[in-house]
Amino acid sequence: MPDTSGEKIPVLYIVIPCYNEEEVLEKTAPLFLRKLEELGEGGSISRESRILYVNDGSSDRSWDIIRELSERHATIKGISLSRNRGHQNALLAGLMEAKDSCDISISIDCDGQDDVNAMDKMIEAWHQGAEIVYGVRDDRSTDTWFKRNTAQIFYRFMNRLGAESVYNHADYRLVSRRVLEELSHFKEVNLFLRGMFPLIGFNSTAIGYKREERIAGKTHYPLRKMLGLAIDGITGLSIKPIRLITFMGLLVSLLSFAGIIYAVAAVAAGSAVSGWASTVCIVCFLGGIQLISLGVIGEYVGKTYLETKHRPRYIVAERTSENEKEIQKKTAGVEIGYEA
Ligand code: UDP
Ligand code: MG
């Protein structure tokens, strides 16, 4: 909704993490540029608004392309991380970079899967008082059957284990500057942003959008990485698994107690047999449970170790904005638009 109340028109930063996306960048940049232009013309965002690409240590030409784009379009900026740090860290780097320049930020993937037109509704919701607006996929028909179902299981599993996150929401989201300010105080290295924003709180809402297919290239989230993200999400947000182990221990102890009574009674009745198979089964069962429990506890101990180091979560190696003044000089007096 265009701002008619005379209040400040917000500066929007669209934050886009990219990792090895040379096939996609040139194709989706016009979508973002057009949207930014359209929102600016409609008066719902300021002309100071920018698109901020974060190159997550790509090994292909992604950073070169981002630099070229930023030379061609004054509304495009980019930062490049010193190495690949993963989607969550790259996104955080972008949000922290945008924090001091923007009033609102929208994070989105660079592959064209998330519908840019949902931004209108997001900004409208912000005008109506929401500090966080979650983009929620209400249609996953373009995802593969496998991806759709593993994602469903992923959300259920996470929520059960205490990692509260918004159902069918990935990282397409509007966040106000105030929320970014609060996020900057969350120092954990074990990042799971979509579960951290609900923890920050404030007035939030969700809007639905249709998820499209990737325009080009292929996903960086195969099953292995999805599982890793799920484990990070659960262990980063909740200690429910440790509590479950305690309950499992209690249950097994109760069963063992019943087993002992049975064994003593069998000896007393003189009917004790050699029982090799049952002994082996019990030993294997308990061995399995103990190893799983150790693994879960080990996961938390490892995470605690990593957290205590307080290492930086990302290092910005380069910025395109360093030569922004020069670009502005070059393009002074020229209306800066986009190439369709
Ligand atoms: N991405 C990133 N660093 C990584 C992996 C992915 O910045 O190590 C970016 C990627 O370029 C994309 C977004 O994160 O913009 C989401 O990745 P992808 O589209 O591969 O995941 P999917 O949509 O299939 O879950
Ligand atoms: Mg994608």
Short mmCIF file of C-alpha atoms and ligand atoms in Angstrom, two decimals:
data_model
loop_
_atom_site.label_atom_id
_atom_site.label_comp_id
_atom_site.label_asym_id
_atom_site.label_seq_id
_atom_site.Cartn_x
_atom_site.Cartn_y
_atom_site.Cartn_z
CA MET A 1 0.00 0.00 0.00
CA PRO A 2 1.56 3.34 -0.97
CA ASP A 3 2.38 5.49 1.97
CA THR A 4 -0.17 8.24 2.14
CA SER A 5 0.02 9.07 5.81
CA GLY A 6 3.07 11.27 5.44
CA GLU A 7 5.24 8.85 7.42
CA LYS A 8 8.70 8.03 6.10
CA ILE A 9 8.80 5.94 2.94
CA PRO A 10 10.93 2.89 3.82
CA VAL A 11 14.29 2.07 2.30
CA LEU A 12 14.12 -1.57 1.22
CA TYR A 13 17.12 -3.87 0.87
CA ILE A 14 16.53 -7.10 -1.01
CA VAL A 15 19.16 -9.50 0.32
CA ILE A 16 20.10 -12.38 -1.99
CA PRO A 17 22.66 -15.06 -1.05
CA CYS A 18 24.31 -16.79 -4.02
CA TYR A 19 26.55 -19.79 -4.26
CA ASN A 20 27.73 -20.95 -7.67
CA GLU A 21 24.80 -19.37 -9.44
CA GLU A 22 26.41 -18.18 -12.70
CA GLU A 23 23.64 -19.83 -14.69
CA VAL A 24 20.94 -17.99 -12.78
CA LEU A 25 22.19 -14.52 -11.86
CA GLU A 26 21.76 -12.76 -15.22
CA LYS A 27 18.37 -14.37 -15.66
CA THR A 28 16.84 -13.39 -12.34
CA ALA A 29 18.46 -9.95 -11.86
CA PRO A 30 15.87 -8.30 -14.19
CA LEU A 31 13.07 -9.74 -12.04
CA PHE A 32 14.45 -8.10 -8.91
CA LEU A 33 15.31 -4.85 -10.70
CA ARG A 34 11.86 -4.59 -12.22
CA LYS A 35 10.21 -5.24 -8.86
CA LEU A 36 12.35 -2.61 -7.14
CA GLU A 37 11.53 -0.10 -9.88
CA GLU A 38 7.81 -0.91 -9.70
CA LEU A 39 7.70 -0.58 -5.91
CA GLY A 40 9.62 2.70 -6.12
CA GLU A 41 7.26 4.10 -8.75
CA GLY A 42 4.25 3.04 -6.72
CA GLY A 43 5.64 5.08 -3.83
CA SER A 44 5.72 2.19 -1.37
CA ILE A 45 9.53 2.19 -1.06
CA SER A 46 12.21 4.85 -1.23
CA ARG A 47 14.47 5.43 -4.22
CA GLU A 48 17.38 4.69 -1.89
CA SER A 49 16.33 1.04 -1.94
CA ARG A 50 18.88 -1.50 -3.11
CA ILE A 51 19.41 -5.10 -4.16
CA LEU A 52 22.25 -6.64 -2.14
CA TYR A 53 23.84 -9.80 -3.46
CA VAL A 54 25.98 -11.89 -1.13
CA ASN A 55 28.50 -14.07 -2.92
CA ASP A 56 29.00 -17.05 -0.62
CA GLY A 57 32.53 -17.98 -1.75
CA SER A 58 31.42 -19.22 -5.16
CA SER A 59 34.00 -21.07 -7.22
CA ASP A 60 32.39 -20.09 -10.52
CA ARG A 61 31.89 -16.65 -12.14
CA SER A 62 29.11 -15.55 -9.76
CA TRP A 63 31.11 -12.72 -8.15
CA ASP A 64 32.25 -11.38 -11.53
CA ILE A 65 28.64 -11.33 -12.67
CA ILE A 66 27.53 -9.55 -9.49
CA ARG A 67 30.25 -6.95 -10.01
CA GLU A 68 29.21 -6.44 -13.62
CA LEU A 69 25.57 -6.10 -12.59
CA SER A 70 26.48 -3.50 -9.97
CA GLU A 71 28.41 -1.51 -12.55
CA ARG A 72 25.46 -1.53 -14.90
CA HIS A 73 22.82 -0.77 -12.27
CA ALA A 74 23.34 1.70 -9.45
CA THR A 75 20.61 -0.04 -7.45
CA ILE A 76 22.64 -3.26 -7.22
CA LYS A 77 25.29 -3.78 -4.55
CA GLY A 78 27.26 -6.86 -3.64
CA ILE A 79 29.47 -8.26 -0.94
CA SER A 80 31.69 -11.28 -1.28
CA LEU A 81 32.55 -13.61 1.60
CA SER A 82 36.08 -14.89 2.03
CA ARG A 83 34.93 -18.50 1.48
CA ASN A 84 31.81 -20.62 1.31
CA ARG A 85 30.06 -20.42 4.70
CA GLY A 86 26.67 -21.88 3.78
CA HIS A 87 23.31 -20.30 3.04
CA GLN A 88 22.46 -19.28 6.62
CA ASN A 89 25.75 -17.49 7.26
CA ALA A 90 25.64 -15.80 3.85
CA LEU A 91 22.13 -14.57 4.54
CA LEU A 92 23.15 -13.27 7.95
CA ALA A 93 26.11 -11.45 6.36
CA GLY A 94 23.73 -9.74 3.94
CA LEU A 95 21.21 -8.80 6.62
CA MET A 96 23.92 -7.35 8.87
CA GLU A 97 25.34 -5.42 5.91
CA ALA A 98 21.89 -4.00 5.16
CA LYS A 99 21.01 -3.28 8.79
CA ASP A 100 22.36 0.25 9.02
CA SER A 101 21.15 1.41 5.61
CA CYS A 102 17.63 0.02 5.39
CA ASP A 103 14.27 0.38 7.11
CA ILE A 104 13.09 -3.01 5.88
CA SER A 105 14.86 -5.99 4.35
CA ILE A 106 13.51 -8.84 2.29
CA SER A 107 15.60 -11.99 1.97
CA ILE A 108 15.05 -14.13 -1.09
CA ASP A 109 16.93 -16.84 -3.02
CA CYS A 110 18.51 -15.90 -6.31
CA ASP A 111 17.10 -18.80 -8.33
CA GLY A 112 13.71 -17.26 -9.14
CA GLN A 113 11.77 -19.90 -7.17
CA ASP A 114 10.18 -17.40 -4.82
CA ASP A 115 7.60 -15.14 -6.43
CA VAL A 116 8.86 -11.53 -6.28
CA ASN A 117 5.28 -10.28 -6.54
CA ALA A 118 4.67 -11.41 -2.97
CA MET A 119 6.86 -8.46 -1.92
CA ASP A 120 3.93 -6.06 -2.44
CA LYS A 121 1.88 -7.91 0.14
CA MET A 122 4.86 -8.14 2.49
CA ILE A 123 5.42 -4.39 2.40
CA GLU A 124 1.71 -3.78 2.83
CA ALA A 125 1.76 -5.98 5.94
CA TRP A 126 4.71 -3.96 7.24
CA HIS A 127 2.78 -0.73 6.69
CA GLN A 128 0.02 -2.29 8.77
CA GLY A 129 2.39 -2.84 11.66
CA ALA A 130 4.09 -6.21 11.15
CA GLU A 131 7.81 -6.24 11.97
CA ILE A 132 8.34 -9.71 10.46
CA VAL A 133 6.42 -11.03 7.47
CA TYR A 134 7.01 -14.71 6.67
CA GLY A 135 6.61 -15.84 3.08
CA VAL A 136 4.80 -19.17 3.22
CA ARG A 137 4.56 -21.50 0.22
CA ASP A 138 0.97 -22.44 -0.24
CA ASP A 139 1.70 -24.51 -3.29
CA ARG A 140 4.68 -26.80 -3.70
CA SER A 141 3.41 -28.52 -6.81
CA THR A 142 6.54 -27.52 -8.76
CA ASP A 143 8.91 -29.20 -6.30
CA THR A 144 9.72 -32.84 -6.93
CA TRP A 145 7.68 -35.43 -5.01
CA PHE A 146 10.76 -36.35 -3.03
CA LYS A 147 11.66 -32.74 -2.12
CA ARG A 148 8.06 -31.96 -1.15
CA ASN A 149 7.73 -34.95 1.14
CA THR A 150 11.15 -34.72 2.75
CA ALA A 151 10.45 -31.04 3.43
CA GLN A 152 7.12 -31.95 5.08
CA ILE A 153 8.79 -34.54 7.29
CA PHE A 154 11.52 -32.02 8.07
CA TYR A 155 9.05 -29.44 9.46
CA ARG A 156 7.05 -31.98 11.48
CA PHE A 157 10.16 -33.54 12.95
CA MET A 158 11.64 -30.16 13.85
CA ASN A 159 8.53 -28.88 15.55
CA ARG A 160 8.12 -32.11 17.51
CA LEU A 161 11.64 -31.77 18.79
CA GLY A 162 11.12 -28.23 19.95
CA ALA A 163 12.59 -26.20 17.08
CA GLU A 164 9.63 -23.94 16.47
CA SER A 165 9.50 -22.67 12.90
CA VAL A 166 6.76 -21.44 10.59
CA TYR A 167 5.31 -24.27 8.50
CA ASN A 168 6.36 -24.15 4.83
CA HIS A 169 8.42 -21.03 5.36
CA ALA A 170 12.00 -21.06 4.13
CA ASP A 171 13.97 -17.84 4.12
CA TYR A 172 11.75 -15.58 2.00
CA ARG A 173 10.85 -12.98 4.57
CA LEU A 174 10.49 -9.29 5.29
CA VAL A 175 12.19 -8.08 8.44
CA SER A 176 12.24 -4.54 9.83
CA ARG A 177 15.38 -2.73 10.86
CA ARG A 178 14.37 -3.01 14.51
CA VAL A 179 14.29 -6.80 14.23
CA LEU A 180 17.67 -6.82 12.45
CA GLU A 181 19.03 -4.76 15.32
CA GLU A 182 17.80 -7.41 17.79
CA LEU A 183 19.11 -10.22 15.57
CA SER A 184 22.58 -8.67 15.73
CA HIS A 185 22.61 -9.50 19.47
CA PHE A 186 22.14 -13.21 18.79
CA LYS A 187 25.73 -14.36 18.69
CA GLU A 188 25.39 -18.08 18.01
CA VAL A 189 27.49 -19.72 15.32
CA ASN A 190 24.97 -22.53 15.03
CA LEU A 191 22.58 -20.58 12.85
CA PHE A 192 19.04 -21.50 11.94
CA LEU A 193 17.51 -18.17 11.00
CA ARG A 194 13.98 -19.31 10.25
CA GLY A 195 13.72 -20.64 13.79
CA MET A 196 15.38 -17.61 15.36
CA PHE A 197 13.00 -14.95 14.06
CA PRO A 198 10.01 -16.43 15.92
CA LEU A 199 12.19 -16.22 19.06
CA ILE A 200 12.82 -12.52 18.48
CA GLY A 201 9.08 -11.98 18.58
CA PHE A 202 7.38 -8.64 17.79
CA ASN A 203 4.32 -8.30 15.66
CA SER A 204 4.57 -10.83 12.84
CA THR A 205 2.40 -12.26 10.13
CA ALA A 206 2.59 -14.59 7.13
CA ILE A 207 1.59 -14.24 3.51
CA GLY A 208 1.16 -17.07 1.00
CA TYR A 209 2.88 -17.38 -2.36
CA LYS A 210 3.40 -19.97 -5.04
CA ARG A 211 6.80 -21.62 -5.27
CA GLU A 212 8.08 -21.92 -8.84
CA GLU A 213 10.70 -24.18 -10.30
CA ARG A 214 14.34 -23.15 -10.31
CA ILE A 215 14.99 -21.03 -13.42
CA ALA A 216 18.36 -22.72 -14.06
CA GLY A 217 21.11 -24.55 -12.20
CA LYS A 218 20.42 -27.10 -9.52
CA THR A 219 19.61 -27.17 -5.82
CA HIS A 220 22.36 -26.86 -3.21
CA TYR A 221 20.18 -28.62 -0.67
CA PRO A 222 20.30 -32.35 -1.35
CA LEU A 223 18.99 -34.70 1.35
CA ARG A 224 22.34 -34.77 3.16
CA LYS A 225 22.38 -30.98 3.63
CA MET A 226 18.68 -30.89 4.54
CA LEU A 227 19.35 -33.40 7.31
CA GLY A 228 22.32 -31.33 8.47
CA LEU A 229 20.12 -28.23 8.55
CA ALA A 230 17.43 -30.12 10.49
CA ILE A 231 19.95 -31.29 13.09
CA ASP A 232 21.41 -27.78 13.37
CA GLY A 233 17.91 -26.37 13.74
CA ILE A 234 16.92 -28.79 16.47
CA THR A 235 20.15 -28.68 18.45
CA GLY A 236 20.44 -24.92 17.98
CA LEU A 237 16.99 -24.14 19.28
CA SER A 238 16.06 -26.83 21.74
CA ILE A 239 17.40 -29.37 24.25
CA LYS A 240 14.36 -31.61 23.90
CA PRO A 241 16.41 -34.54 22.47
CA ILE A 242 18.46 -34.72 25.70
CA ARG A 243 15.25 -34.81 27.72
CA LEU A 244 13.92 -37.56 25.44
CA ILE A 245 17.04 -39.61 26.23
CA THR A 246 16.32 -39.26 29.93
CA PHE A 247 12.78 -40.53 29.38
CA MET A 248 14.04 -43.34 27.18
CA GLY A 249 16.51 -44.30 29.94
CA LEU A 250 13.70 -44.39 32.49
CA LEU A 251 11.58 -46.57 30.21
CA VAL A 252 14.42 -49.01 29.52
CA SER A 253 15.19 -49.17 33.26
CA LEU A 254 11.57 -50.05 34.00
CA LEU A 255 11.64 -52.79 31.37
CA SER A 256 14.94 -54.10 32.76
CA PHE A 257 13.43 -54.17 36.22
CA ALA A 258 10.57 -56.33 34.96
CA GLY A 259 13.16 -58.53 33.21
CA ILE A 260 15.13 -59.00 36.45
CA ILE A 261 12.01 -60.02 38.36
CA TYR A 262 11.18 -62.48 35.58
CA ALA A 263 14.71 -63.94 35.62
CA VAL A 264 14.78 -64.34 39.41
CA ALA A 265 11.35 -65.98 39.32
CA ALA A 266 12.51 -68.36 36.56
CA VAL A 267 15.58 -69.39 38.59
CA ALA A 268 13.44 -69.92 41.72
CA ALA A 269 11.03 -72.09 39.74
CA GLY A 270 13.97 -74.09 38.45
CA SER A 271 13.03 -73.43 34.83
CA ALA A 272 16.02 -71.26 33.83
CA VAL A 273 17.34 -72.22 30.36
CA SER A 274 20.58 -71.24 28.66
CA GLY A 275 18.90 -68.26 26.81
CA TRP A 276 21.69 -67.28 24.42
CA ALA A 277 19.47 -65.57 21.85
CA SER A 278 17.62 -63.37 24.33
CA THR A 279 20.88 -62.29 25.98
CA VAL A 280 22.39 -61.30 22.64
CA CYS A 281 19.23 -59.38 21.69
CA ILE A 282 19.19 -57.43 24.92
CA VAL A 283 22.89 -56.58 24.74
CA CYS A 284 22.55 -55.38 21.13
CA PHE A 285 19.44 -53.36 21.92
CA LEU A 286 20.99 -51.64 24.90
CA GLY A 287 24.26 -51.10 23.01
CA GLY A 288 22.34 -49.35 20.20
CA ILE A 289 20.40 -47.14 22.57
CA GLN A 290 23.56 -46.17 24.43
CA LEU A 291 25.39 -45.25 21.25
CA ILE A 292 22.50 -43.14 19.96
CA SER A 293 22.27 -41.38 23.31
CA LEU A 294 25.99 -40.70 23.35
CA GLY A 295 25.77 -39.40 19.81
CA VAL A 296 23.00 -36.95 20.69
CA ILE A 297 24.81 -35.74 23.78
CA GLY A 298 28.03 -35.54 21.77
CA GLU A 299 26.27 -33.34 19.23
CA TYR A 300 25.41 -30.86 21.98
CA VAL A 301 28.90 -31.02 23.48
CA GLY A 302 30.41 -30.36 20.04
CA LYS A 303 28.06 -27.47 19.42
CA THR A 304 28.89 -26.01 22.83
CA TYR A 305 32.59 -26.26 21.95
CA LEU A 306 32.06 -24.41 18.68
CA GLU A 307 29.99 -21.73 20.41
CA THR A 308 32.65 -21.10 23.07
CA LYS A 309 35.22 -20.18 20.42
CA HIS A 310 33.23 -17.09 19.37
CA ARG A 311 34.71 -17.25 15.90
CA PRO A 312 33.33 -14.84 13.32
CA ARG A 313 30.49 -16.39 11.38
CA TYR A 314 31.64 -14.90 8.09
CA ILE A 315 34.31 -12.60 6.78
CA VAL A 316 33.50 -10.02 4.13
CA ALA A 317 36.37 -10.03 1.66
CA GLU A 318 35.11 -7.51 -0.89
CA ARG A 319 32.32 -5.02 -1.46
CA THR A 320 31.07 -3.53 -4.69
CA SER A 321 29.87 -0.44 -2.86
CA GLU A 322 33.44 0.70 -2.38
CA ASN A 323 33.39 2.06 -5.90
CA GLU A 324 29.75 3.17 -5.75
CA LYS A 325 30.68 6.86 -5.68
CA GLU A 326 32.58 6.43 -8.92
CA ILE A 327 29.62 4.70 -10.53
CA GLN A 328 27.30 7.46 -9.38
CA LYS A 329 29.63 10.00 -10.99
CA LYS A 330 29.66 8.01 -14.22
CA THR A 331 25.90 7.78 -14.36
CA ALA A 332 25.12 11.27 -13.01
CA GLY A 333 22.13 12.75 -14.78
CA VAL A 334 21.23 9.44 -16.39
CA GLU A 335 17.96 7.83 -15.36
CA ILE A 336 18.94 4.44 -13.99
CA GLY A 337 16.53 1.76 -14.98
CA TYR A 338 16.79 -1.91 -15.71
CA GLU A 339 17.28 -4.03 -18.73
CA ALA A 340 14.34 -6.27 -19.37
N1 UDP B 1 23.26 -20.77 -1.14
C1 UDP B 1 24.31 -20.11 -0.51
N2 UDP B 1 25.33 -20.85 0.05
C2 UDP B 1 25.34 -22.22 0.01
C3 UDP B 1 24.25 -22.88 -0.62
C4 UDP B 1 23.22 -22.13 -1.16
O1 UDP B 1 24.33 -18.88 -0.45
O2 UDP B 1 26.31 -22.82 0.51
C5 UDP B 1 22.16 -19.97 -1.74
C6 UDP B 1 21.80 -20.34 -3.16
O3 UDP B 1 22.61 -19.66 -4.09
C7 UDP B 1 20.35 -19.91 -3.25
C8 UDP B 1 19.85 -20.17 -1.83
O4 UDP B 1 21.00 -20.24 -1.00
O5 UDP B 1 20.19 -18.55 -3.56
C9 UDP B 1 19.01 -21.43 -1.71
O6 UDP B 1 19.71 -22.53 -2.26
P1 UDP B 1 19.01 -23.56 -3.26
O7 UDP B 1 18.16 -22.83 -4.24
O8 UDP B 1 20.08 -24.42 -3.83
O9 UDP B 1 18.12 -24.41 -2.25
P2 UDP B 1 16.61 -24.96 -2.47
O10 UDP B 1 15.79 -23.79 -2.96
O11 UDP B 1 16.71 -26.03 -3.48
O12 UDP B 1 16.20 -25.44 -1.12
MG MG B 2 16.12 -22.72 -4.59
#
